[in-house]
XYZ file of C-alpha atoms in Angstrom:
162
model
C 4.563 22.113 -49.040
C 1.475 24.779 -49.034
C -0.637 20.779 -49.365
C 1.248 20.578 -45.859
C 0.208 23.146 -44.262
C -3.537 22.988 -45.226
C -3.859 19.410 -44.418
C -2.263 19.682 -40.685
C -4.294 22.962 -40.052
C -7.891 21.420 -40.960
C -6.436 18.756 -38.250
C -5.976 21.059 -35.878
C -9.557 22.604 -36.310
C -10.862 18.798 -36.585
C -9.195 18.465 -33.354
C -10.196 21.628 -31.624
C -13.948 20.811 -32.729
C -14.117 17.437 -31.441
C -12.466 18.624 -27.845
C -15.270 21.582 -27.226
C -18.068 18.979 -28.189
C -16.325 16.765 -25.640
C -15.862 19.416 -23.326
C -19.277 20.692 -23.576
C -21.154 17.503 -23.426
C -18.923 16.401 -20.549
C -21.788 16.119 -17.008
C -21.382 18.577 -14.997
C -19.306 17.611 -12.047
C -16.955 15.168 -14.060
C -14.646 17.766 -15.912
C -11.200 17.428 -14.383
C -8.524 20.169 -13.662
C -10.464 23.040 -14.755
C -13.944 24.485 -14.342
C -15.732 24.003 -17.809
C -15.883 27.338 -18.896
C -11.935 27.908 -18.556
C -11.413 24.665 -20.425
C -13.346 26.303 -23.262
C -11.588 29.178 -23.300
C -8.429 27.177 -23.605
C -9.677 25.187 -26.417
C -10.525 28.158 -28.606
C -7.355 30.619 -27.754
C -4.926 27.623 -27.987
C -6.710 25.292 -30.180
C -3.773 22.823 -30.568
C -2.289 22.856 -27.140
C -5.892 23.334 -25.529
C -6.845 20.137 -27.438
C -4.670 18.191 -26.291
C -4.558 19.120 -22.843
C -8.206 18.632 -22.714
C -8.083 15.054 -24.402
C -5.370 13.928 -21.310
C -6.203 15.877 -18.078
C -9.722 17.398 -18.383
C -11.988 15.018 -19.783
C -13.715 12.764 -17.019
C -11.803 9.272 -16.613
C -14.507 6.610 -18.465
C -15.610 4.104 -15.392
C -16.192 0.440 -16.339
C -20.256 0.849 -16.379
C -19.804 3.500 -19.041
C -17.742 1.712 -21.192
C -20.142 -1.623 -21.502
C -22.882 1.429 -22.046
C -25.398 0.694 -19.176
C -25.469 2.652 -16.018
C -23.683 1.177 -12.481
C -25.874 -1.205 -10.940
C -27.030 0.323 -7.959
C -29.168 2.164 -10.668
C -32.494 0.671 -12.471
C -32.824 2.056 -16.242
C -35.178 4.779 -16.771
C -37.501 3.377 -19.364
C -39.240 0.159 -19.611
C -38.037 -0.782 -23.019
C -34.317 -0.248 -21.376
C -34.846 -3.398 -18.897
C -33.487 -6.698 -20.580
C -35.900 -8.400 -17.952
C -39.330 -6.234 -18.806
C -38.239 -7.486 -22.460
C -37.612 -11.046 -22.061
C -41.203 -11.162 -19.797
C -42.938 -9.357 -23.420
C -41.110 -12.026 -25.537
C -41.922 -14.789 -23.377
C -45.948 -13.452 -23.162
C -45.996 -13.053 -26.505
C -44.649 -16.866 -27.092
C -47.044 -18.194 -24.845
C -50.175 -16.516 -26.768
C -49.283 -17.526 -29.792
C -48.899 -20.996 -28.848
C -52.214 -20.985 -27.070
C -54.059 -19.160 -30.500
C -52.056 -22.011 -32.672
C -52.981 -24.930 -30.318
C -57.319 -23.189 -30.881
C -56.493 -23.322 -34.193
C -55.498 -26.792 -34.945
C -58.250 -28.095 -32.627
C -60.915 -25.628 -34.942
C -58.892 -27.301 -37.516
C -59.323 -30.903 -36.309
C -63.226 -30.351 -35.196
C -64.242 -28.707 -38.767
C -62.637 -31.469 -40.469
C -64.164 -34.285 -38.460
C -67.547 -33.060 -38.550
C -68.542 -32.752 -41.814
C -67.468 -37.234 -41.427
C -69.815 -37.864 -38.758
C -72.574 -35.649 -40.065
C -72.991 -37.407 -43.154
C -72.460 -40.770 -41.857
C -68.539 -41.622 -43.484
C -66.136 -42.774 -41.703
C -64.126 -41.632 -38.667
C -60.904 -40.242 -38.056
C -59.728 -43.120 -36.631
C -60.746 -45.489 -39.574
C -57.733 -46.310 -42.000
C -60.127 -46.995 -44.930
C -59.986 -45.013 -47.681
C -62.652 -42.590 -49.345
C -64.822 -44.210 -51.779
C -64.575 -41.226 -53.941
C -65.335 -37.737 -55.307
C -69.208 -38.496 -54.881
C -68.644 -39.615 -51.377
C -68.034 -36.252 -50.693
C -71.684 -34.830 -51.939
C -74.243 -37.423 -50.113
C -76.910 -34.906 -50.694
C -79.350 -36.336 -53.550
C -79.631 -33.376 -56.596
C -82.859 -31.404 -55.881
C -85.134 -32.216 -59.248
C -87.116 -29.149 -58.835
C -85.353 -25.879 -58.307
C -82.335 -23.949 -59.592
C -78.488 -24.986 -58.140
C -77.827 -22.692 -55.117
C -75.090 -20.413 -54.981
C -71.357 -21.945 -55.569
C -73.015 -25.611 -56.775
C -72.684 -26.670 -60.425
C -75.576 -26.608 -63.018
C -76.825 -30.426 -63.751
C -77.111 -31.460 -67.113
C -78.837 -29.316 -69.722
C -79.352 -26.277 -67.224
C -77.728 -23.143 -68.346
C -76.815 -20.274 -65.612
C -78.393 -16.854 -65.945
C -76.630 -13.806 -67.292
């Protein structure tokens, strides 16, 4: 029984708490029946009673704007990253540069890979033949005289530094 009487007073202090922090964070202007200050006073001297009185006649009545969160619609929100329009123009900026940078991409892509072809004389992009192999890809004749340059292999019997 004392289990009792513990658990339904630390509900009526639960209860008590939550109705000053509603009371107090209630606008000013929107608490019903009583001015705020009485309401608070009736909350702490009759913490059950007050509670409940405040929870059905005192708190302001929730309008339909409140409830879906955003303000009524006469009103514009305060901060840019509030407006669901300022945010869809970012995304849709946003989308638009990165398809331009990915469309200057693949055309960098497309020129660096077709000019190395017409530099050395192979074939074009638009020819379905084949490569004629891995030397096709090094016309440059092997220089008889002077050391590989950087990031080429040694010929035959050449050893690399240390």
């Amino acid at each position: 029984m004392a289990r009792l009487y513990v658990l339904l007073f630390l509900l009526q202090v639960v209860l008590a708490a939550c109705a000053l922090i509603s009371c107090l964070s209630a606008e000013d202007g929107t608490v019903r029946g009583l001015p705020r200050f009485a309401w608070v006073v009736v909350i702490l001297f009759l913490p059950l009673v007050g509670s409940i009185a405040w929870f059905l006649a005192g708190r302001p009545v929730a309008e339909g704007d409140r409830r879906r969160g955003w303000p009524s619609a006469g009103r514009r929100p305060v901060a840019p990253d509030d407006d669901p329009e300022f945010l869809k123009s970012i995304d849709e900026r946003v989308r638009r540069d990165d398809n331009a940078l990915f469309q200057r991409w693949e055309e960098d892509l497309r020129g660096r890979e077709d000019d190395p072809r017409r530099r050395d004389g192979g074939p074009s992009p638009d020819d379905t033949a084949p490569p004629a192999g891995p030397a096709s890809a090094d016309r440059t004749p092997p220089r008889k005289d002077a050391a590989p340059r950087e990031g080429e292999r040694p010929r035959d019997g050449e050893r690399p530094e240390l």
